[in-house]
Coordinates of C-alpha atoms in Angstrom, one line a residue:
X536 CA -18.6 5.0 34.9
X537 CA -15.0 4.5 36.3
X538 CA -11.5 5.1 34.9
X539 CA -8.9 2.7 35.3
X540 CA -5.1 1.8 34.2
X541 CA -5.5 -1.4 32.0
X542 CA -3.9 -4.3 33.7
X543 CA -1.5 -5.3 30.6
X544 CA 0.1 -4.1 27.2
X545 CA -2.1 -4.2 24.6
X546 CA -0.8 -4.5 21.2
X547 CA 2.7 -3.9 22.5
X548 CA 1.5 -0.6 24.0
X549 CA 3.1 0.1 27.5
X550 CA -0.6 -0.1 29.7
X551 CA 0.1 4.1 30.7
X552 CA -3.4 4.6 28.9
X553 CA -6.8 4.5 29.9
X554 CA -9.1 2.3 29.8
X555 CA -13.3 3.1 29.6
X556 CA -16.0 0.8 29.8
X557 CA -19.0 1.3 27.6
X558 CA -22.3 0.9 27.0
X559 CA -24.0 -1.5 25.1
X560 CA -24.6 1.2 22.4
X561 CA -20.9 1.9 22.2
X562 CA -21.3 4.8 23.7
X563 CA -19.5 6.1 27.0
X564 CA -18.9 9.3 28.8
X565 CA -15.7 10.1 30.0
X566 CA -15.6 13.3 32.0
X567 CA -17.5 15.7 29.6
X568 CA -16.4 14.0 26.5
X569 CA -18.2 11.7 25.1
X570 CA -17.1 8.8 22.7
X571 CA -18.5 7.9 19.0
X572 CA -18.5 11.6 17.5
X573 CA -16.4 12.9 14.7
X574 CA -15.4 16.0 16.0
X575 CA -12.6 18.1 17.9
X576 CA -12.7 20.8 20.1
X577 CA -11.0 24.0 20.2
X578 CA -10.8 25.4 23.8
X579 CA -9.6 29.1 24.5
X580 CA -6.6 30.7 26.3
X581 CA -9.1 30.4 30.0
X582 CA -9.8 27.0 30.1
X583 CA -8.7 24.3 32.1
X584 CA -9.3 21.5 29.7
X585 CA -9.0 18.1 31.1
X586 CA -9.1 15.2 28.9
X587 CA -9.0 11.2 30.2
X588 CA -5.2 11.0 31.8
X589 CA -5.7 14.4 33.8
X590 CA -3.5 16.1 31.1
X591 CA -4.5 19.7 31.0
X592 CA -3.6 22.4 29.1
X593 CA -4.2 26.0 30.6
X594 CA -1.5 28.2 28.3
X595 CA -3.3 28.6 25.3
X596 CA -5.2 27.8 22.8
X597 CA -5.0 23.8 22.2
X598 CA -6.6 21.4 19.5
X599 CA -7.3 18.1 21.2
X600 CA -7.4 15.3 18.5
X601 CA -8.8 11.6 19.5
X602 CA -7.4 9.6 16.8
X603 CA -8.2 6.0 17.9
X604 CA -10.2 3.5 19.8
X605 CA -9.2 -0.1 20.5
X606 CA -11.6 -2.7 22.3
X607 CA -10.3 -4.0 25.6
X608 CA -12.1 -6.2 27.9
X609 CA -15.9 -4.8 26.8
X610 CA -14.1 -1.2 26.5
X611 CA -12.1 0.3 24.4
X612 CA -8.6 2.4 24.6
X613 CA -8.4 5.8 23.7
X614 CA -5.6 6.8 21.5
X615 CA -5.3 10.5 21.3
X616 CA -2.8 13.6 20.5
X617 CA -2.7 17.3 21.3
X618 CA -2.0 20.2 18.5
X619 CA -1.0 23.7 19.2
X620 CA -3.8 25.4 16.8
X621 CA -0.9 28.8 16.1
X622 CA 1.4 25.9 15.2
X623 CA -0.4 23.8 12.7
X624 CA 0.7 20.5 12.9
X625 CA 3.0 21.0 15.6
X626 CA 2.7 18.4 19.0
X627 CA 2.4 19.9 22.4
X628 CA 3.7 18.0 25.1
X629 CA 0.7 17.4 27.6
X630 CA 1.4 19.5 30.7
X631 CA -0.2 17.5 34.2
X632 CA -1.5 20.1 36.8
X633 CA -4.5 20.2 39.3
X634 CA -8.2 21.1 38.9
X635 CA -10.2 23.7 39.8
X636 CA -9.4 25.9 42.7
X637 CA -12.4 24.5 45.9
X638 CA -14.1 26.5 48.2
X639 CA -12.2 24.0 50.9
X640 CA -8.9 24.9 50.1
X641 CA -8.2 21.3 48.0
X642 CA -7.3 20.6 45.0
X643 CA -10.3 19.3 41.9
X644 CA -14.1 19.9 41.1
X645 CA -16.4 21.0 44.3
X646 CA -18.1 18.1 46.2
X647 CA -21.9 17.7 44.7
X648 CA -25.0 18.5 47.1
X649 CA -27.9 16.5 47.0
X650 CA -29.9 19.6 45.0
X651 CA -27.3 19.1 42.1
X652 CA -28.9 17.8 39.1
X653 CA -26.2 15.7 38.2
X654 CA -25.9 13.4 41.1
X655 CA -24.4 12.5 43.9
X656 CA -21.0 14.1 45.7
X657 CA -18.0 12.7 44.2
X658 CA -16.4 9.3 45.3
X659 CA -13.6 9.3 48.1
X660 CA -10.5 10.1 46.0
X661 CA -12.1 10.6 42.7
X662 CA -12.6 14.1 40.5
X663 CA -14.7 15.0 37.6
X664 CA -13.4 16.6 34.5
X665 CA -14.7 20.4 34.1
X666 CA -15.8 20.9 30.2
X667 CA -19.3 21.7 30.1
X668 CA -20.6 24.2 27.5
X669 CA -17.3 24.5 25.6
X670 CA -18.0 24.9 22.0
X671 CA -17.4 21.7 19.6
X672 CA -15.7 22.4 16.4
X673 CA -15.2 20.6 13.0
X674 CA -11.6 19.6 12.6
X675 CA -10.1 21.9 10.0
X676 CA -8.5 20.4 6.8
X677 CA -4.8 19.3 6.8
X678 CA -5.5 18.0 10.4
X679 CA -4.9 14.3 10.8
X680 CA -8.4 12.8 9.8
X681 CA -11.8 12.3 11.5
X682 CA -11.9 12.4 14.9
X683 CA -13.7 10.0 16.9
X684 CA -14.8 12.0 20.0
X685 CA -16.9 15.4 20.4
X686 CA -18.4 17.0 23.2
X687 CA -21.2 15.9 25.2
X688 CA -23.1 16.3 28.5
X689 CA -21.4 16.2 31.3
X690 CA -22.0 11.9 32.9
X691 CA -19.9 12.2 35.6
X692 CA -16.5 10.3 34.4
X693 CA -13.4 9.6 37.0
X694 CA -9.9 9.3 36.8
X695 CA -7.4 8.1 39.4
X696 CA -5.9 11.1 41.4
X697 CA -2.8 9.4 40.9
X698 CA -1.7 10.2 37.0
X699 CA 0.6 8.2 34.8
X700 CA 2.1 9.7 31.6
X701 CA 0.5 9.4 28.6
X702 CA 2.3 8.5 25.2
X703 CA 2.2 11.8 23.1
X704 CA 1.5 10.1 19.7
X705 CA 0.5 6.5 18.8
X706 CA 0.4 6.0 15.3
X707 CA -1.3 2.6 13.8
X708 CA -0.4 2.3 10.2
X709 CA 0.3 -0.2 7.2
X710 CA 4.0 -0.8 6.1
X711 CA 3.0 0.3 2.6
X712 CA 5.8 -0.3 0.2
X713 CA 6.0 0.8 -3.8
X714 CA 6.1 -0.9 -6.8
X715 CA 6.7 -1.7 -10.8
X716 CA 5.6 -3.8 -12.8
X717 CA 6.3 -4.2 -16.9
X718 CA 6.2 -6.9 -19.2
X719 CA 7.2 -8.0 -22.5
X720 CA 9.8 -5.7 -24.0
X721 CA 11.1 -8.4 -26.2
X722 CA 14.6 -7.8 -26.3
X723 CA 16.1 -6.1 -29.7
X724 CA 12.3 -5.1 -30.1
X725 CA 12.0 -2.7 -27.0
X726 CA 11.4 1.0 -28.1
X727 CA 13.6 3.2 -27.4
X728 CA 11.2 5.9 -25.8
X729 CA 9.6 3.3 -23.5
X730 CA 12.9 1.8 -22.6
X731 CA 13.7 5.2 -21.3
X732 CA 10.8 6.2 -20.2
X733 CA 10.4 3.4 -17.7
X734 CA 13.9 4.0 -16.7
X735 CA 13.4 7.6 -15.8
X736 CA 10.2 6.4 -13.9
X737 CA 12.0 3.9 -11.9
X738 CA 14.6 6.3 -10.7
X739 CA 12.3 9.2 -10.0
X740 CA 9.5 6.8 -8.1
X741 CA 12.1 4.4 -6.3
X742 CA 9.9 1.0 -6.3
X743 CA 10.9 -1.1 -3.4
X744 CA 10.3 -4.0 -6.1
X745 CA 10.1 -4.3 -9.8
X746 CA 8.7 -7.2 -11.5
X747 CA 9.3 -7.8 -15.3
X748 CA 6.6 -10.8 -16.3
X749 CA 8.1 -12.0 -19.0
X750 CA 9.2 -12.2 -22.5
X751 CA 12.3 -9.7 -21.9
X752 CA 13.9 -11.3 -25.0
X753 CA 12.1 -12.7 -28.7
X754 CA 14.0 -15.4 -28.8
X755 CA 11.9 -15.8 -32.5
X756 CA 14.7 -17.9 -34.6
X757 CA 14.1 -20.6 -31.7
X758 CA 10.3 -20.2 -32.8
X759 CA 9.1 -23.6 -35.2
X760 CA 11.0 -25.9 -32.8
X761 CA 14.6 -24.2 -33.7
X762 CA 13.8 -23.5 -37.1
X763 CA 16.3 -20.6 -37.3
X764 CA 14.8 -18.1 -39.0
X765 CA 14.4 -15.1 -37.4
X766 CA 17.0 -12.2 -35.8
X767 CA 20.1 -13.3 -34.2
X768 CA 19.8 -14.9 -31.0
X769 CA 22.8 -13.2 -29.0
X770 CA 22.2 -9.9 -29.7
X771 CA 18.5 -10.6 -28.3
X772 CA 19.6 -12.0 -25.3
X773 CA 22.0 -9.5 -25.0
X774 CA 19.3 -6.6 -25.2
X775 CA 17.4 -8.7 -22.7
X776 CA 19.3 -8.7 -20.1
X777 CA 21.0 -5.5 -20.4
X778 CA 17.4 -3.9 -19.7
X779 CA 17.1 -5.5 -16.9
X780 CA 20.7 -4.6 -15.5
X781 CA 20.1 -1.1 -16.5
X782 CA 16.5 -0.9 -14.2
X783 CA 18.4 -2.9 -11.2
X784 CA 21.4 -0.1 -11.1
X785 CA 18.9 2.5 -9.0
X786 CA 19.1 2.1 -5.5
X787 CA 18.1 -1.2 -3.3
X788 CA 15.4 -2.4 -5.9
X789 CA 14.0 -5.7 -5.6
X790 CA 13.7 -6.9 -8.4
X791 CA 11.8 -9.9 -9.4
X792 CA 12.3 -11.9 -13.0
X793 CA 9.8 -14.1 -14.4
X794 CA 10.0 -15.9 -17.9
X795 CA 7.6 -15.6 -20.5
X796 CA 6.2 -18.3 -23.3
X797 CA 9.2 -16.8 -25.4
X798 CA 11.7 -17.8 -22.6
X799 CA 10.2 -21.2 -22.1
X800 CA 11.0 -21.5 -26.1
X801 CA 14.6 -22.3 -24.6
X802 CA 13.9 -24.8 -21.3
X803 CA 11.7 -26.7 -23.9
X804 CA 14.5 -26.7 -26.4
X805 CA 17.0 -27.8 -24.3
X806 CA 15.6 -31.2 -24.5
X807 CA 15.5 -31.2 -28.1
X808 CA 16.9 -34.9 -30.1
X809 CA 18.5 -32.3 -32.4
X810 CA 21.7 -31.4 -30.3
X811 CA 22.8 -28.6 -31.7
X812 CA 19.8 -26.6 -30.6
X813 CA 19.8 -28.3 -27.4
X814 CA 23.4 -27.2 -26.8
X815 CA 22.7 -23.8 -28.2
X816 CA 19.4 -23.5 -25.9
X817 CA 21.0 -24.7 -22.9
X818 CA 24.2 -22.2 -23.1
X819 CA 21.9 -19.2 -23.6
X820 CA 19.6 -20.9 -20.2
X821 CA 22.6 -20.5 -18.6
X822 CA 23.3 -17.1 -19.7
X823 CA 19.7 -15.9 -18.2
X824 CA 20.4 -17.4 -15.2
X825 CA 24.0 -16.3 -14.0
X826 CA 22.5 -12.5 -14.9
X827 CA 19.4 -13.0 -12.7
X828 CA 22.1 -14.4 -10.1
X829 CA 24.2 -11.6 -10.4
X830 CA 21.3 -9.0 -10.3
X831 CA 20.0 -11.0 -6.8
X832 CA 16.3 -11.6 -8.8
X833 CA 14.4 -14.3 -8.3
X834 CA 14.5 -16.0 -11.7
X835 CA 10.5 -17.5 -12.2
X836 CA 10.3 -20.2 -14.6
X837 CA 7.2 -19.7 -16.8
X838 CA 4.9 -23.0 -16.4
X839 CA 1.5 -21.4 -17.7
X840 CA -1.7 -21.3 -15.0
X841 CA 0.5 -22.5 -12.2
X842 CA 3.5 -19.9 -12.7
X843 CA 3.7 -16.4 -10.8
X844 CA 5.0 -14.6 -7.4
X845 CA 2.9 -13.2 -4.6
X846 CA 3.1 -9.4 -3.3
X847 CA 0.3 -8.3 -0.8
X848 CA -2.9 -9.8 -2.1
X849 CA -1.6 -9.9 -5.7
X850 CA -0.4 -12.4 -8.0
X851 CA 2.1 -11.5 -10.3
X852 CA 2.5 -14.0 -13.5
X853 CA 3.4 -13.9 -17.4
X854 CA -0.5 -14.8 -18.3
X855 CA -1.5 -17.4 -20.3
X856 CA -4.9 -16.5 -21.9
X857 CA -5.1 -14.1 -25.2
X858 CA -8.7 -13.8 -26.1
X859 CA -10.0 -10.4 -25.9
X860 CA -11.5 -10.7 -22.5
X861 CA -8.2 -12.0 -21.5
X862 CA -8.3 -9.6 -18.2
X863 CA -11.5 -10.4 -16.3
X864 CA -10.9 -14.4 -17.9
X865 CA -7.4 -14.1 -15.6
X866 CA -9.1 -12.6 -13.0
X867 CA -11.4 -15.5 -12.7
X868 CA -9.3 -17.9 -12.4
X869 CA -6.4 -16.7 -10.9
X870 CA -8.3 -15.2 -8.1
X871 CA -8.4 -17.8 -5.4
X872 CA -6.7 -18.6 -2.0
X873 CA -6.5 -15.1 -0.9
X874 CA -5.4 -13.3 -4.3
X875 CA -7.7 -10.9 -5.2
X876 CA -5.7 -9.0 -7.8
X877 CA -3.5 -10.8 -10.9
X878 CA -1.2 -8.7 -12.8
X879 CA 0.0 -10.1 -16.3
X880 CA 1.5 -9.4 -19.3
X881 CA 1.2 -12.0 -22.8
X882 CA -1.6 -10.1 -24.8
X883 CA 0.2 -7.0 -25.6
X884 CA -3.0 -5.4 -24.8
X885 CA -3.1 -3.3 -21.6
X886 CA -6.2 -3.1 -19.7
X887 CA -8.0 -3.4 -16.0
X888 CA -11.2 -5.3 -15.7
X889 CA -13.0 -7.1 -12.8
X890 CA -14.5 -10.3 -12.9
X891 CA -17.9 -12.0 -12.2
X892 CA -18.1 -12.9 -9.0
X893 CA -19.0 -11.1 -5.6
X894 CA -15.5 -10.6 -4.3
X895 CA -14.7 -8.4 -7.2
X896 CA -11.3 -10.1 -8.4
X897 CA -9.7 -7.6 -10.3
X898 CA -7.0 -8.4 -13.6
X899 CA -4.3 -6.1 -14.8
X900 CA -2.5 -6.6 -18.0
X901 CA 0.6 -4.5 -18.6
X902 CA 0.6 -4.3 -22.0
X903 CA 4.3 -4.4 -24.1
X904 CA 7.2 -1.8 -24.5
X905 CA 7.2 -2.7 -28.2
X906 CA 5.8 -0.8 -31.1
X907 CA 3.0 -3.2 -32.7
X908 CA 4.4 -3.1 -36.1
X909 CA 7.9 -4.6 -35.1
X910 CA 7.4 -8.2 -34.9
X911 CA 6.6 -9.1 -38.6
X912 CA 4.8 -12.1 -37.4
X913 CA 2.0 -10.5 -35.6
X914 CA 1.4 -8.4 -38.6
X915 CA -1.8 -10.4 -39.8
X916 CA -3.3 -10.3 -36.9
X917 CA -6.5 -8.0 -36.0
X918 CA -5.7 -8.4 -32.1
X919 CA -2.3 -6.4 -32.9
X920 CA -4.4 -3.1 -33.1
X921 CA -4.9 -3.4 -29.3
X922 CA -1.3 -3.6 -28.5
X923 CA -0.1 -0.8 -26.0
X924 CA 2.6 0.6 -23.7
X925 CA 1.6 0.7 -20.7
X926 CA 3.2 0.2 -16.9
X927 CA 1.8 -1.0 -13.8
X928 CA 2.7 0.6 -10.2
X929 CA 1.0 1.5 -6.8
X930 CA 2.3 0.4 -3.1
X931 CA 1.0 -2.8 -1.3
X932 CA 1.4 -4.3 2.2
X933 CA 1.2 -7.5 3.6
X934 CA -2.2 -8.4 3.0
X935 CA -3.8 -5.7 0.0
X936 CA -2.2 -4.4 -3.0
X937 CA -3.2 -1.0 -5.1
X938 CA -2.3 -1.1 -8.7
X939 CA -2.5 2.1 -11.0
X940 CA -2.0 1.1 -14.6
X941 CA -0.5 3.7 -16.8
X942 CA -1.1 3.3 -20.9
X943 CA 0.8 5.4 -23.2
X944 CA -1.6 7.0 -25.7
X945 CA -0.7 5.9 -29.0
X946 CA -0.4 9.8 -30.5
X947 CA 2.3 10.4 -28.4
X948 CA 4.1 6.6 -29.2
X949 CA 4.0 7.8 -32.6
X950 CA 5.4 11.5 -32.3
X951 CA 8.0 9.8 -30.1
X952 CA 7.1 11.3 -27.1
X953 CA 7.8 10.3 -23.9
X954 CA 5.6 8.4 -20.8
X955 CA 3.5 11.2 -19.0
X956 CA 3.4 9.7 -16.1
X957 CA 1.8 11.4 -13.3
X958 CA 4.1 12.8 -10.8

């Protein structure tokens, strides 16, 4: 098997690698080290350790860690970094020096004889590597992760006599970001406790973006088409809107608004024949949308099974089913087009479930940050015993998205005590 420099940048990696052609079994030999093990080795203060690159260390003892292989041209790239073992975690700059003494006065491994059992002499130019019988160790914990290499017979690998330098440390990682997600809070109707509690947990957990999914304000004297009985509508909105302003005040957050079927109470009412609710409707619209302007939040108007925002591989919506399987139910049918996770809020009732199908789509419902015996008109209802406070939060990427739902058990909601969130 030969060594050579790849002919051009992979993945935007400057081409000072190596590049090794394998077998069919995905299996190679480079020097003495041989490719699809999970193992490191731990070489002692006398050897002369020479990995792919020529990079050898002789002035101590020396963790070599392969962290990576990337196909190229039926090969693959090695990826790889070195670790002082007295130094724990601490990088060793490769140091490049010559092999083994020779009987002839030059510079690598002896030429072969036609009695040696491993072949012929080497190739014009070319040296062999010179770790044979060194011991192969598991990689101790704390250590970076598997490794993908470990120590095998000795296949007579090449590299060029003419070494390039080798990039220290190549890392390959997801741009994982942080959220939040709660719902429901219903403005005059928040509790205190939760209000607070999701405060402190946004300040202390620094989500790069926050969603509320709806019904931040009640909204319920607009409820029997404008009847007017119910709280007062200003000091709701006010509330509303002032929890929202209070989450946005830590740091950069992104924050992200969506209305709820309570909100919707005043887009639909805005059309109304009688004009005074119209006017009334429209002027408190307004009001929601200058605050989500001055906050910089997306404002998401609710419109049922076709509202919600994406983040990763997540959908993120108000909800509009209630029955008691209202989780896996979402996850049905809002799973599609490359969303494999909904988070929603609407029942009250906070829960995780997947649903029926092979591709596991997972649903997420954030519960409230209500008390269930505020709202007088929920009162009759058995599904109100299922209410909850609860919070969503996790990180996502481009492509996937890892929710963790916290749920506030309900002795502690009523000894007022606050969220226990896990650190």
């Amino acid at each position: 098997m030969t060594k050579r420099k790849p002919r051009k940048p992979i993945y935007g990696i400057k081409p000072a690698l190596w590049e090794a052609q394998c077998s069919s079994d995905a299996h190679a030999t480079l020097g003495e080290i041989q490719v699809g093990g999970t193992e490191t080795m731990l070489f002692s203060t006398r050897d002369l350790i020479e990995p792919p690159g020529g990079i050898v260390h002789d002035d101590g003892p020396k963790r070599v860690a392969y962290s990576a292989k990337t196909p190229y041209e039926g090969g693959f790239l090695l990826f790889y970094r070195y670790y002082d073992v007295n130094a724990s975690i601490q990088e060793t700059p490769p140091q490049p020096t010559a092999g083994p003494d020779r009987d002839d006065g030059q510079d690598g491994s002896p030429p072969r004889t036609a009695d040696d059992p491993r072949g012929a002499q080497d190739a014009p130019g070319e040296r062999r590597g010179g770790l044979a019988g060194h011991e192969v160790n598991q990689m101790p914990a704390g250590v970076g992760g598997p490794c993908p290499l470990q120590a095998g017979p000795d296949a007579g690998g090449t590299a060029q006599a003419e070494q390039e330098p080798v990039p220290q440390t190549i890392a390959i990682v997801r741009p994982w970001k942080r959220f939040a997600a709660v719902g429901c809070s219903h403005g005059p109707y928040i509790d205190p406790i939760a209000r607070k509690s999701v405060i402190d947990f946004v300040r202390s957990y620094a989500p790069h973006r926050f969603h509320h999914l709806g019904d931040f304000t009640d909204l319920s004297a607009l409820m029997g088409n404008g009847a007017g009985q119910g709280d007062p509508l200003a000091p709701d909105i006010d509330e509303g809107l002032a929890f929202l302003e209070e989450l946005k005040a830590f740091k950069d957050l992104e924050m992200v608004i969506h209305e709820g079927n309570h909100e919707a109470r005043l887009r639909r009412l805005a059309q109304s024949r009688n004009e005074v609710i119209a006017e009334c409707s429209r002027l408190l619209l307004i009001q929601i949308e200058q605050k989500a302007l001055a906050l910089k939040a997306p404002l998401i108007e609710y419109k049922g099974i076709w509202s919600g925002s994406r983040l990763g591989n997540a959908l993120l919506t108000h909800g509009s089913i209630f029955n008691e399987a209202a989780c896996r139910d979402m996850a049905e049918m809002y799973c599609k087009d490359g969303v494999g996770v909904v988070i929603s809020a609407h029942t009250h009732a906070p829960g995780m479930a997947m649903g029926r199908r092979d591709d596991n789509p997972l649903g997420v419902n954030v519960g409230t940050l209500t008390r269930r015996a505020c709202m007088d008109y929920a009162n009759n209802r058995r599904k109100t015993f299922s209410w909850g406070q609860a919070i969503c939060f996790g990180e996502y990427c481009d492509d996937l998205l890892i929710p963790t739902l916290y749920v506030q058990p309900l002795a502690l909601i009523e000894a007022d005590q606050p969220w226990r969130i896990p650190a």
